[in-house]
PDB file of C-alpha atoms in Angstrom:
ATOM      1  CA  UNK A   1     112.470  97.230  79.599  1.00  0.00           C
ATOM      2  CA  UNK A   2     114.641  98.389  76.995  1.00  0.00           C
ATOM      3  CA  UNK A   3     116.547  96.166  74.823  1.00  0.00           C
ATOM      4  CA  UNK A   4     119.878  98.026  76.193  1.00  0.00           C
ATOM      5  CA  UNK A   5     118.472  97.073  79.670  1.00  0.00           C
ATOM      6  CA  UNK A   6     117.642  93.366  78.620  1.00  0.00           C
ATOM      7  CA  UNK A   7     121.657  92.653  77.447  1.00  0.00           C
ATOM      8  CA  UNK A   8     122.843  94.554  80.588  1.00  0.00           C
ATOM      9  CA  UNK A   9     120.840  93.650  83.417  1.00  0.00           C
ATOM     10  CA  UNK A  10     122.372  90.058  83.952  1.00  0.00           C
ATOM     11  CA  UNK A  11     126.194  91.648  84.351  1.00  0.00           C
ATOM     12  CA  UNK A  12     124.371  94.248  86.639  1.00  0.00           C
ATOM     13  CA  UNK A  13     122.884  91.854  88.960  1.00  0.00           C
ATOM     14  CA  UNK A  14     125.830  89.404  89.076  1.00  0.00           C
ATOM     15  CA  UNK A  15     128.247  92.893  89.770  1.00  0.00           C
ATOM     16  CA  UNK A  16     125.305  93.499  92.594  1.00  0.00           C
ATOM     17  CA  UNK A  17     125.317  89.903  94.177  1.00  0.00           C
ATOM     18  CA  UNK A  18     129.015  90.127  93.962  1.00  0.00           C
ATOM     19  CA  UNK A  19     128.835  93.666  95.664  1.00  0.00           C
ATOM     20  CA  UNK A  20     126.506  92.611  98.677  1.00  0.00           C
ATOM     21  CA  UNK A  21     128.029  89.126  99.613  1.00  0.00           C
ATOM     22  CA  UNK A  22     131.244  91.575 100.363  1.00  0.00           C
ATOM     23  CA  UNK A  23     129.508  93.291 102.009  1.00  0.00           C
ATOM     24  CA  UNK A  24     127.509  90.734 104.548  1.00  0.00           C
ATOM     25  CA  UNK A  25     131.410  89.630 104.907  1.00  0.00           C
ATOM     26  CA  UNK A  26     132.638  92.789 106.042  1.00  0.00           C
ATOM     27  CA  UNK A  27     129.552  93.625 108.318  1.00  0.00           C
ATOM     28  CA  UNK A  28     130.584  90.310 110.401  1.00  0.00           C
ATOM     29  CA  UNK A  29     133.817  91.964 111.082  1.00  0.00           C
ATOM     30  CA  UNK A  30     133.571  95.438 111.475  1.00  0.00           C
ATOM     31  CA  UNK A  31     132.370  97.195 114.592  1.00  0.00           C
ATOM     32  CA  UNK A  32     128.234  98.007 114.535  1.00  0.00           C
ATOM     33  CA  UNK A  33     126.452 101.504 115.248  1.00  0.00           C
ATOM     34  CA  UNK A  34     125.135 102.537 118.355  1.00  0.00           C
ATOM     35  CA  UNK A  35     121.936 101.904 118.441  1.00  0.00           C
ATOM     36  CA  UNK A  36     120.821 105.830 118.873  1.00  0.00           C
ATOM     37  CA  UNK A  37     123.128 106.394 115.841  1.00  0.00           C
ATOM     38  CA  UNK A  38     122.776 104.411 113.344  1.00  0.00           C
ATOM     39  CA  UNK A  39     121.205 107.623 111.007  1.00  0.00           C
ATOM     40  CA  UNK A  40     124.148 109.528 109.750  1.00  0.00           C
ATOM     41  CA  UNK A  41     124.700 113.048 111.268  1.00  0.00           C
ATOM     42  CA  UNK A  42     122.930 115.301 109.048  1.00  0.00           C
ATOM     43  CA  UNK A  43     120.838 113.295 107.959  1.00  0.00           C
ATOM     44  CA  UNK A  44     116.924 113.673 108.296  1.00  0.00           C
ATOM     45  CA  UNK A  45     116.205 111.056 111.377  1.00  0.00           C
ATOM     46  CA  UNK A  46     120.043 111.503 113.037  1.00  0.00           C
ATOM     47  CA  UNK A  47     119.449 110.357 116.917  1.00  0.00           C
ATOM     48  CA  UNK A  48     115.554 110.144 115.961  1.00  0.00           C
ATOM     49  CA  UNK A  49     114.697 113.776 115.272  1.00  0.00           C
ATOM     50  CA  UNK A  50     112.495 113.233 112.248  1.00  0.00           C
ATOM     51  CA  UNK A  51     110.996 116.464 110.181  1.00  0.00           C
ATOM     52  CA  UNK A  52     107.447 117.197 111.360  1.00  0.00           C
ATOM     53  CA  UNK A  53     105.176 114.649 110.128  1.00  0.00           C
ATOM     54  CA  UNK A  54     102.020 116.375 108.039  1.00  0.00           C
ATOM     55  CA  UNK A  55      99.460 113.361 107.017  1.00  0.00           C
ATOM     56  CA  UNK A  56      99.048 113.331 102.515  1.00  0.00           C
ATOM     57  CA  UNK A  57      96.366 115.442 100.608  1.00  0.00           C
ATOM     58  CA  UNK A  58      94.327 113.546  98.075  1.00  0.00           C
ATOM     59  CA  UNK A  59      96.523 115.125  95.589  1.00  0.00           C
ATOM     60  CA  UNK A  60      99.416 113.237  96.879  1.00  0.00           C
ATOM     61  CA  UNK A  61     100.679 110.713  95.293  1.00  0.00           C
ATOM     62  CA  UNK A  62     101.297 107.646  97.753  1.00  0.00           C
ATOM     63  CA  UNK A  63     102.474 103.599  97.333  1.00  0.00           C
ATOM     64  CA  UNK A  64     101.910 100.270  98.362  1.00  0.00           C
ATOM     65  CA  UNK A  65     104.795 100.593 100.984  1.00  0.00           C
ATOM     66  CA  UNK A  66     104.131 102.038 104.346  1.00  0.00           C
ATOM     67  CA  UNK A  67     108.096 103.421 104.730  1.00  0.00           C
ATOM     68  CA  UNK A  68     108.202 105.434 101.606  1.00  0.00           C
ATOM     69  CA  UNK A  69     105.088 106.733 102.102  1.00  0.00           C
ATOM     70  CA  UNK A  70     106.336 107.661 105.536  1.00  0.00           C
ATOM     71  CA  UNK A  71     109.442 109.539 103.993  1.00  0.00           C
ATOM     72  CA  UNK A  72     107.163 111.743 102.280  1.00  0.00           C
ATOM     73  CA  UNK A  73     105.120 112.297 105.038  1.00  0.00           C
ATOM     74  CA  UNK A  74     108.026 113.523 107.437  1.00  0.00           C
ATOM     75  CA  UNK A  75     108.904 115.603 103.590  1.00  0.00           C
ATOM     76  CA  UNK A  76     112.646 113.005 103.774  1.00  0.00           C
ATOM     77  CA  UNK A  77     111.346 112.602 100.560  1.00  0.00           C
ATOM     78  CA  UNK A  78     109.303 115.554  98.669  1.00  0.00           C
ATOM     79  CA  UNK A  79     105.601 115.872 100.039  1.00  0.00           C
ATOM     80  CA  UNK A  80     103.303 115.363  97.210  1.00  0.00           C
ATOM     81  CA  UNK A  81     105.615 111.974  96.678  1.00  0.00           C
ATOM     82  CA  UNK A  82     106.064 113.215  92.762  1.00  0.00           C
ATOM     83  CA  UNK A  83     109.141 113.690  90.367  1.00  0.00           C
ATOM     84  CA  UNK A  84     111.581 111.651  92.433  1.00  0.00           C
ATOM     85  CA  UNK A  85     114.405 110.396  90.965  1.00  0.00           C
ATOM     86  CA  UNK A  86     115.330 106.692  91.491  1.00  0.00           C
ATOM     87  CA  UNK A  87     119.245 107.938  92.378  1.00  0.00           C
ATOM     88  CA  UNK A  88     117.972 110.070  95.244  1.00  0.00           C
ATOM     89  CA  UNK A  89     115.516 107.302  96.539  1.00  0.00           C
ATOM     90  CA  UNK A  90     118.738 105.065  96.363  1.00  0.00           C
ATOM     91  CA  UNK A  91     120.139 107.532  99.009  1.00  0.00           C
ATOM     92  CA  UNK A  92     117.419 108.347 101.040  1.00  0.00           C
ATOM     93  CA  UNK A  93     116.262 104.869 101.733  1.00  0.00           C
ATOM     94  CA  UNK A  94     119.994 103.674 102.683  1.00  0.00           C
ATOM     95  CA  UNK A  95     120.240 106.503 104.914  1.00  0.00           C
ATOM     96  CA  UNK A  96     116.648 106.530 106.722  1.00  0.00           C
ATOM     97  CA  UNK A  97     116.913 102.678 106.652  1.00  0.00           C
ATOM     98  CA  UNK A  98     120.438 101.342 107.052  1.00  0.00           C
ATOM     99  CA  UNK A  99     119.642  98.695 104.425  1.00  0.00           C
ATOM    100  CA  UNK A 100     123.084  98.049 102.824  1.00  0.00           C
ATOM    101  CA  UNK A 101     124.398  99.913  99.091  1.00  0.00           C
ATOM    102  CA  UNK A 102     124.114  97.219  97.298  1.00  0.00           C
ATOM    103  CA  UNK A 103     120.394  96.246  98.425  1.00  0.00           C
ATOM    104  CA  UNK A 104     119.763 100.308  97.865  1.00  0.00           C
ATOM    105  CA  UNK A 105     120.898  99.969  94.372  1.00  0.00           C
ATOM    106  CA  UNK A 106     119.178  96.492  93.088  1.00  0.00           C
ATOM    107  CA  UNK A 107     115.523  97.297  94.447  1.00  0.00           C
ATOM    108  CA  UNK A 108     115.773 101.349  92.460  1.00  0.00           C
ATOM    109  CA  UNK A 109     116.967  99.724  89.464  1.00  0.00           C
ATOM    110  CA  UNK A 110     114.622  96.786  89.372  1.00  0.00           C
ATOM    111  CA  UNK A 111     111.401  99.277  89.641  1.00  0.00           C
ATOM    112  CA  UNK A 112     113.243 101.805  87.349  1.00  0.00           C
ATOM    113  CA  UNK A 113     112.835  98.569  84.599  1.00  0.00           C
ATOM    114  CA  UNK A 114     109.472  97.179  85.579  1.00  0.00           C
ATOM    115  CA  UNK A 115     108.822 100.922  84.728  1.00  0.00           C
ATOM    116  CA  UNK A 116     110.652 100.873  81.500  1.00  0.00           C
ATOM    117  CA  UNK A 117     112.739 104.167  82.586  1.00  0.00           C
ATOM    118  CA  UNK A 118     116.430 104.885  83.060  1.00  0.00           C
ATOM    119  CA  UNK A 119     117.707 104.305  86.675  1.00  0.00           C
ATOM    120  CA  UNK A 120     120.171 107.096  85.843  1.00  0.00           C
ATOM    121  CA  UNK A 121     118.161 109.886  83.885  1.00  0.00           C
ATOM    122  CA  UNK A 122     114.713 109.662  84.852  1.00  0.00           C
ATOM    123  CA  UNK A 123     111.470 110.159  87.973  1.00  0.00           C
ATOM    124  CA  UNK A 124     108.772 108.632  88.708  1.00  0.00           C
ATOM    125  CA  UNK A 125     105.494 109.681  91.063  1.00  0.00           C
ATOM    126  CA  UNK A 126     105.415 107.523  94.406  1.00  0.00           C
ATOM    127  CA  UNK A 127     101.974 105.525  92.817  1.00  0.00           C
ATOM    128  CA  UNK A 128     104.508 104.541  89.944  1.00  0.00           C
ATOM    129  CA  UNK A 129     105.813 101.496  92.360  1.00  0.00           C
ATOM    130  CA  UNK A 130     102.190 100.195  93.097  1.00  0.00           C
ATOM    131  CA  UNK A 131     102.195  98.965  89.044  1.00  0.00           C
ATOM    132  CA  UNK A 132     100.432  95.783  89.933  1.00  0.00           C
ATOM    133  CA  UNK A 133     102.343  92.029  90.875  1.00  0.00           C
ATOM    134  CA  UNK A 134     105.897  94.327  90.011  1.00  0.00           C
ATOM    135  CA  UNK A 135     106.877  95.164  93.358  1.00  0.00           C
ATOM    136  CA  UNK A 136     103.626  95.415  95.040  1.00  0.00           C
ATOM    137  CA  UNK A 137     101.421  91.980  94.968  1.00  0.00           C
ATOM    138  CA  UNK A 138      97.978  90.542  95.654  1.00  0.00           C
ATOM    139  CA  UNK A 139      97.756  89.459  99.731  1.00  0.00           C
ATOM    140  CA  UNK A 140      98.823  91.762 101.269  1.00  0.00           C
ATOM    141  CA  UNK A 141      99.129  92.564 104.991  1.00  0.00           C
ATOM    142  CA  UNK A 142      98.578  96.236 104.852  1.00  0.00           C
ATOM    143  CA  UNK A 143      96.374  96.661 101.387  1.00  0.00           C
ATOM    144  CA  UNK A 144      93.332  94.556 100.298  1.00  0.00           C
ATOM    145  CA  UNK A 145      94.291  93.850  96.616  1.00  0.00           C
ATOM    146  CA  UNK A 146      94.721  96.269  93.872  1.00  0.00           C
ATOM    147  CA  UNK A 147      91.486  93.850  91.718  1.00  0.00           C
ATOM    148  CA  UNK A 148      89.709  95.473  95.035  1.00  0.00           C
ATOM    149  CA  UNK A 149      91.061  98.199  95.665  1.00  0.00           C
ATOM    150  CA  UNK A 150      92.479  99.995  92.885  1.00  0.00           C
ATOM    151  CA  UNK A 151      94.336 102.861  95.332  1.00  0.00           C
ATOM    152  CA  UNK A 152      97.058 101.273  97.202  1.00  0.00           C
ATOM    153  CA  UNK A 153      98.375 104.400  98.943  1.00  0.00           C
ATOM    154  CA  UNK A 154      96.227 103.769 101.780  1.00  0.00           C
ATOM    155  CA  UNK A 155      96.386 101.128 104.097  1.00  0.00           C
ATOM    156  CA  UNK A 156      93.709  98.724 105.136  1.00  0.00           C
ATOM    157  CA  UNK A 157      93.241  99.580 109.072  1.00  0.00           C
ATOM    158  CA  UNK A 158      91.608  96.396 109.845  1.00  0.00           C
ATOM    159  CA  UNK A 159      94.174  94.281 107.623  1.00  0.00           C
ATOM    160  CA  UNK A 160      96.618  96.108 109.831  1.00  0.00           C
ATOM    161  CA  UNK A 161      95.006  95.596 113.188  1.00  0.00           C
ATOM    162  CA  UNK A 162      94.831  91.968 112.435  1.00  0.00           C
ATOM    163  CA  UNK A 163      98.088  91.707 111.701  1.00  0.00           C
ATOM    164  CA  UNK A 164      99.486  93.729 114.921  1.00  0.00           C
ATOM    165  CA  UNK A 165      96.910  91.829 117.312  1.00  0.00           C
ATOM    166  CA  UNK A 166      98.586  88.302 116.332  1.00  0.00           C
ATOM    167  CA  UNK A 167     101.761  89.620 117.886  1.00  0.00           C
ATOM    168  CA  UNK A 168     103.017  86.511 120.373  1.00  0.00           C
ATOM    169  CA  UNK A 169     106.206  87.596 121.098  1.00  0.00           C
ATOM    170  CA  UNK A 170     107.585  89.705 124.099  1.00  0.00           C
ATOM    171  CA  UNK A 171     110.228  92.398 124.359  1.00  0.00           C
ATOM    172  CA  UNK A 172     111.639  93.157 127.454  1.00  0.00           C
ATOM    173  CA  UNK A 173     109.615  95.605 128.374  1.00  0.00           C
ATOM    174  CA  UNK A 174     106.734  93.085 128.113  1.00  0.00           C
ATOM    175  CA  UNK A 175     105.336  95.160 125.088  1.00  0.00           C
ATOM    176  CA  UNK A 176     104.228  92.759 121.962  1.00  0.00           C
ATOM    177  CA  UNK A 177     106.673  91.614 119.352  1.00  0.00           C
ATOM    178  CA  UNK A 178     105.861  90.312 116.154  1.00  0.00           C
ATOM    179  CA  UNK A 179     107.758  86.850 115.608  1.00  0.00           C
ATOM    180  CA  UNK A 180     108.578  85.084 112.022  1.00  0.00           C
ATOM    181  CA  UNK A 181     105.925  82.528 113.009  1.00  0.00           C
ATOM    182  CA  UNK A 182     103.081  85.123 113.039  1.00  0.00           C
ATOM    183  CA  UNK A 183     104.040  86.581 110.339  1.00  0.00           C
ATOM    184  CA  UNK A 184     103.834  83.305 108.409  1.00  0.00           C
ATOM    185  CA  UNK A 185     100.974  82.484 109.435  1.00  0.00           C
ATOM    186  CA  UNK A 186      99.365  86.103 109.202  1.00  0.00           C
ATOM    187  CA  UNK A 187     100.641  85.584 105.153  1.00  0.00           C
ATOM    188  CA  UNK A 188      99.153  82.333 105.148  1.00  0.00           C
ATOM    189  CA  UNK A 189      95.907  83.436 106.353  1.00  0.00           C
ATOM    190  CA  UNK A 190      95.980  86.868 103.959  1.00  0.00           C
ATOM    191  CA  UNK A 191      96.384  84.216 100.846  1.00  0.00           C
ATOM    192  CA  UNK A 192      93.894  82.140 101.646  1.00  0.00           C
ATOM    193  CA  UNK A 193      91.577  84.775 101.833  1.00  0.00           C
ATOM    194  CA  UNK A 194      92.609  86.459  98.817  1.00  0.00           C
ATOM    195  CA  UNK A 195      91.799  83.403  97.055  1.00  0.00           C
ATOM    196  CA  UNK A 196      88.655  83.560  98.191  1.00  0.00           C
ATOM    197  CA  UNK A 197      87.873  86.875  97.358  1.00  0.00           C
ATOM    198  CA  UNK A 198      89.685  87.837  94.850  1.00  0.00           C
ATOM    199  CA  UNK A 199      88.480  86.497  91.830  1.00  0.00           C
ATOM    200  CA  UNK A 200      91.830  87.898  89.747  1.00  0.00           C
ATOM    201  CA  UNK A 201      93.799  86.679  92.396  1.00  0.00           C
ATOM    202  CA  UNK A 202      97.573  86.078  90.850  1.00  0.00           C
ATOM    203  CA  UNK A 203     100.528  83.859  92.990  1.00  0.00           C
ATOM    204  CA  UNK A 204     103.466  82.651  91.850  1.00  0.00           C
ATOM    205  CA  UNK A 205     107.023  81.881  93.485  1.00  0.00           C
ATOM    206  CA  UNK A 206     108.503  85.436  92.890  1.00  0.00           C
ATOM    207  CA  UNK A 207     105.448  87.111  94.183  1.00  0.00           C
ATOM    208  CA  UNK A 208     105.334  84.900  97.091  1.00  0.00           C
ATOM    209  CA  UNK A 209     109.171  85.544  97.905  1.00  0.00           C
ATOM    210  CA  UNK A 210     108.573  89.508  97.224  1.00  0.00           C
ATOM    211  CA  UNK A 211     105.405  89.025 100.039  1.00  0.00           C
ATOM    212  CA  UNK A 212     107.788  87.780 102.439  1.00  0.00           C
ATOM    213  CA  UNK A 213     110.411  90.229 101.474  1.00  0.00           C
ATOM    214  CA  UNK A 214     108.080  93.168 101.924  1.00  0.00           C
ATOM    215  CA  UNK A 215     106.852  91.685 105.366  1.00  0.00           C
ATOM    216  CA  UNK A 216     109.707  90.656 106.713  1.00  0.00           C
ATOM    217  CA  UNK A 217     111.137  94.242 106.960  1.00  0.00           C
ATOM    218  CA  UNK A 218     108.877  94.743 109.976  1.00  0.00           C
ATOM    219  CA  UNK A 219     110.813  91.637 111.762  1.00  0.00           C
ATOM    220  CA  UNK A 220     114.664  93.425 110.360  1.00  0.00           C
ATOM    221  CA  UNK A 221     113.953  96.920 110.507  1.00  0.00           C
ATOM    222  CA  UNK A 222     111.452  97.447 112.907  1.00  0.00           C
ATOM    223  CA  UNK A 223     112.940  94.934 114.739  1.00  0.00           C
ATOM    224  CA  UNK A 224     109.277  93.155 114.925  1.00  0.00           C
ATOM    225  CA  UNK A 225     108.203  95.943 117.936  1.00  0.00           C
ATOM    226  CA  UNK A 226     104.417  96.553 118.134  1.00  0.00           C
ATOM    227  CA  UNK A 227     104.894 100.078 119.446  1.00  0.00           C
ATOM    228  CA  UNK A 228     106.701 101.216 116.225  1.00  0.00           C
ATOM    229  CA  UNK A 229     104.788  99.544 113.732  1.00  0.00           C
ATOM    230  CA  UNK A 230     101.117 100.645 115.167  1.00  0.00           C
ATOM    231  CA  UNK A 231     101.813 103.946 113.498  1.00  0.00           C
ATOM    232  CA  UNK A 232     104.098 103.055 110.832  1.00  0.00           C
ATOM    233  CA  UNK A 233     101.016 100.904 109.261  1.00  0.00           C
ATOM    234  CA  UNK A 234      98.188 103.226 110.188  1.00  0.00           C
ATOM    235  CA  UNK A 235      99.526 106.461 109.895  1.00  0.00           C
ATOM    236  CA  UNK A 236     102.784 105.618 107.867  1.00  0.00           C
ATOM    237  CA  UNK A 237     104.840 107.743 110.658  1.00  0.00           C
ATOM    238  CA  UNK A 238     107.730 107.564 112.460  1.00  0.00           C
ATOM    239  CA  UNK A 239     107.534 107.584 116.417  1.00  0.00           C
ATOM    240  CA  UNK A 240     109.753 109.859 118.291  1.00  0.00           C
ATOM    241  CA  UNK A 241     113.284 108.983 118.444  1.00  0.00           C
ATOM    242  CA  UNK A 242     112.965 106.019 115.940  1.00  0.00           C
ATOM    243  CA  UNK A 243     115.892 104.447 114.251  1.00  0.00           C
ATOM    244  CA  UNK A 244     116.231 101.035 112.016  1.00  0.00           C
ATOM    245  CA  UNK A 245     117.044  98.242 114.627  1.00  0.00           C
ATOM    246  CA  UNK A 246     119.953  97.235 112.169  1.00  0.00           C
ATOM    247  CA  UNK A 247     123.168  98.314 113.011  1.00  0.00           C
ATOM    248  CA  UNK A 248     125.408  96.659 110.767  1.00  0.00           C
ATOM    249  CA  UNK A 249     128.001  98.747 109.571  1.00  0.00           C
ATOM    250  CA  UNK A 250     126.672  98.222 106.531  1.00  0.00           C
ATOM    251  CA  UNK A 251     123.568  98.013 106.750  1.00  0.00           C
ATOM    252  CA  UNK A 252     120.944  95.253 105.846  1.00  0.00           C
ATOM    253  CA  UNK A 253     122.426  93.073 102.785  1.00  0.00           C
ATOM    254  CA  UNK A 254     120.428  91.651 100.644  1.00  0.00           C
ATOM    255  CA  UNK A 255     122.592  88.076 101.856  1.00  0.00           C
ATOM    256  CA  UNK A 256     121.547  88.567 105.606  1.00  0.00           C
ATOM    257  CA  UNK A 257     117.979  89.522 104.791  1.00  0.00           C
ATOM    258  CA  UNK A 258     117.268  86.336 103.392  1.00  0.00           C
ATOM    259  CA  UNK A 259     117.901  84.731 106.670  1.00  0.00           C
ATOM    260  CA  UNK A 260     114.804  86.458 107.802  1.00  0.00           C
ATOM    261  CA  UNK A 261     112.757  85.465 104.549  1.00  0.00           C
ATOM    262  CA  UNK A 262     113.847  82.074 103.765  1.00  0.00           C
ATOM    263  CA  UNK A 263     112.126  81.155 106.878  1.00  0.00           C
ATOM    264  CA  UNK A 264     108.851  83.497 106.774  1.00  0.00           C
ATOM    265  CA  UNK A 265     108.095  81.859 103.327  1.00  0.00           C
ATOM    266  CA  UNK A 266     108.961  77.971 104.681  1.00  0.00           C
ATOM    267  CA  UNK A 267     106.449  78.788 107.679  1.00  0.00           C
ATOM    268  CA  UNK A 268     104.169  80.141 105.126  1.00  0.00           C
ATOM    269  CA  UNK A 269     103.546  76.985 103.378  1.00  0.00           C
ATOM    270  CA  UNK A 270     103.830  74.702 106.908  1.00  0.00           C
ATOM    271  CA  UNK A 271     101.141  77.054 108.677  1.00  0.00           C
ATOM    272  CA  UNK A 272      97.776  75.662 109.205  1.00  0.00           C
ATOM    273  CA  UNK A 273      95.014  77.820 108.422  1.00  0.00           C
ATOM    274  CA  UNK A 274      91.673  77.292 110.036  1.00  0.00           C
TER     275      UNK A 274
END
């Protein structure tokens, strides 16, 4: 990070805060989207007609995140996942997503520093964000660890199938949910192992509260369903006629998302692991 970045960043993120808590305010006023139109018209996704999906080459570049990978896939963002600019993620995550401005902003700008580039000027390749315990971290749900596996733009397909098969909730439909208290303890469980095997294993509390925040988009976005995530995490693809189960005006804040992680990471340290 640049010494221009260093002196600004704390104005920045206080301008941000300031930014989303306005916006959480407003979203508990203001009507929601229907929940077949929460994409905007015109935009890649709009009423859940995605681009054809067409699975990566090995010349791809890919991350540690199962949605942007997806966007490339479905070519929202560019194929081969290179020369992206952080600006046009900003966009194409708020729209695919409905997470909120402000939260579309902060999480750009934070991996345009951790890369030491300009948020405003510069691109990076979609393995750019898998710079190890910056955004991406050791344990996982979808990626053994980086120590282990050094190419995190695949994910693990047992790891996954683990995860998925400790669904406990129900939807209405009777398919399985995923519930904050399996994905505690399915974070729980991917630590201790790590530990174990993992003999460069890092934790600390930001990594742990990035593991949550990370996970806990399946419960927000996904809206915990089985059925969407299966493919999400295997194949990183969208089902037909998907759309984010948040339909805030708008979008997900970063003030209403830690409603969902505040509690992940509590259950996280309460879960017993056998």
């Amino acid at each position: 990070m640049s010494l221009y970045q260093k002196l600004t960043k704390p104005f920045i993120d206080i301008f941000v805060l300031t930014w989303d808590f306005n916006l959480f305010l407003l979203n508990l006023v203001l009507p929601a989207h229907e929940p077949t139109d929460v994409i905007p018209a015109g935009a890649p996704g709009h009423a859940g007609h995605w681009p054809q999906y067409v699975a990566p080459k090995d010349s791809d570049s890919r991350s540690a995140c199962p949605m942007l990978n997806a966007l490339a896939n479905h070519g929202v963002l560019p194929h081969d996942g290179k020369n992206i600019t952080f600006r046009d993620l900003n966009t194409v995550v708020r729209q695919s997503f409905n997470f909120a401005p402000s939260f579309c902003f902060f999480v750009p700008k934070f991996a345009a520093d951790f890369l030491g580039r300009s948020y405003w000027t510069d691109r990076f390749d979609l393995a750019d964000l898998s710079k190890h315990n910056a955004i991406e971290h050791d344990a996982s749900l979808t990626r053994h660890d980086a120590a282990l596996v050094p190419d995190q733009g695949r994910p693990d397909l047992q790891l996954v199938d683990e995860l998925l098969s400790g669904a406990t909730g129900k939807m209405q439909d009777g398919s399985p949910q995923l519930t904050k208290k399996d994905l505690s303890l399915a974070l729980a469980k991917r630590r201790s192992a790590a530990r174990s095997t993992n003999k460069s294993y890092t934790e600390s509390f930001f990594h742990n509260g990035f593991g949550s925040a990370n996970s806990s988009t399946m419960l927000t976005i996904f809206g915990g369903r089985v059925k969407d995530l299966e493919p999400m995490l295997t194949e990183e693809r969208f089902v037909d006629g998907w759309q984010p189960r948040i339909l805030s005006k708008f979008g997900l804040t970063m003030a209403a998302f830690n409603g969902t992680v505040v509690p992940v990471e509590i259950g996280v340290k309460r879960a017993k692991v056998e």
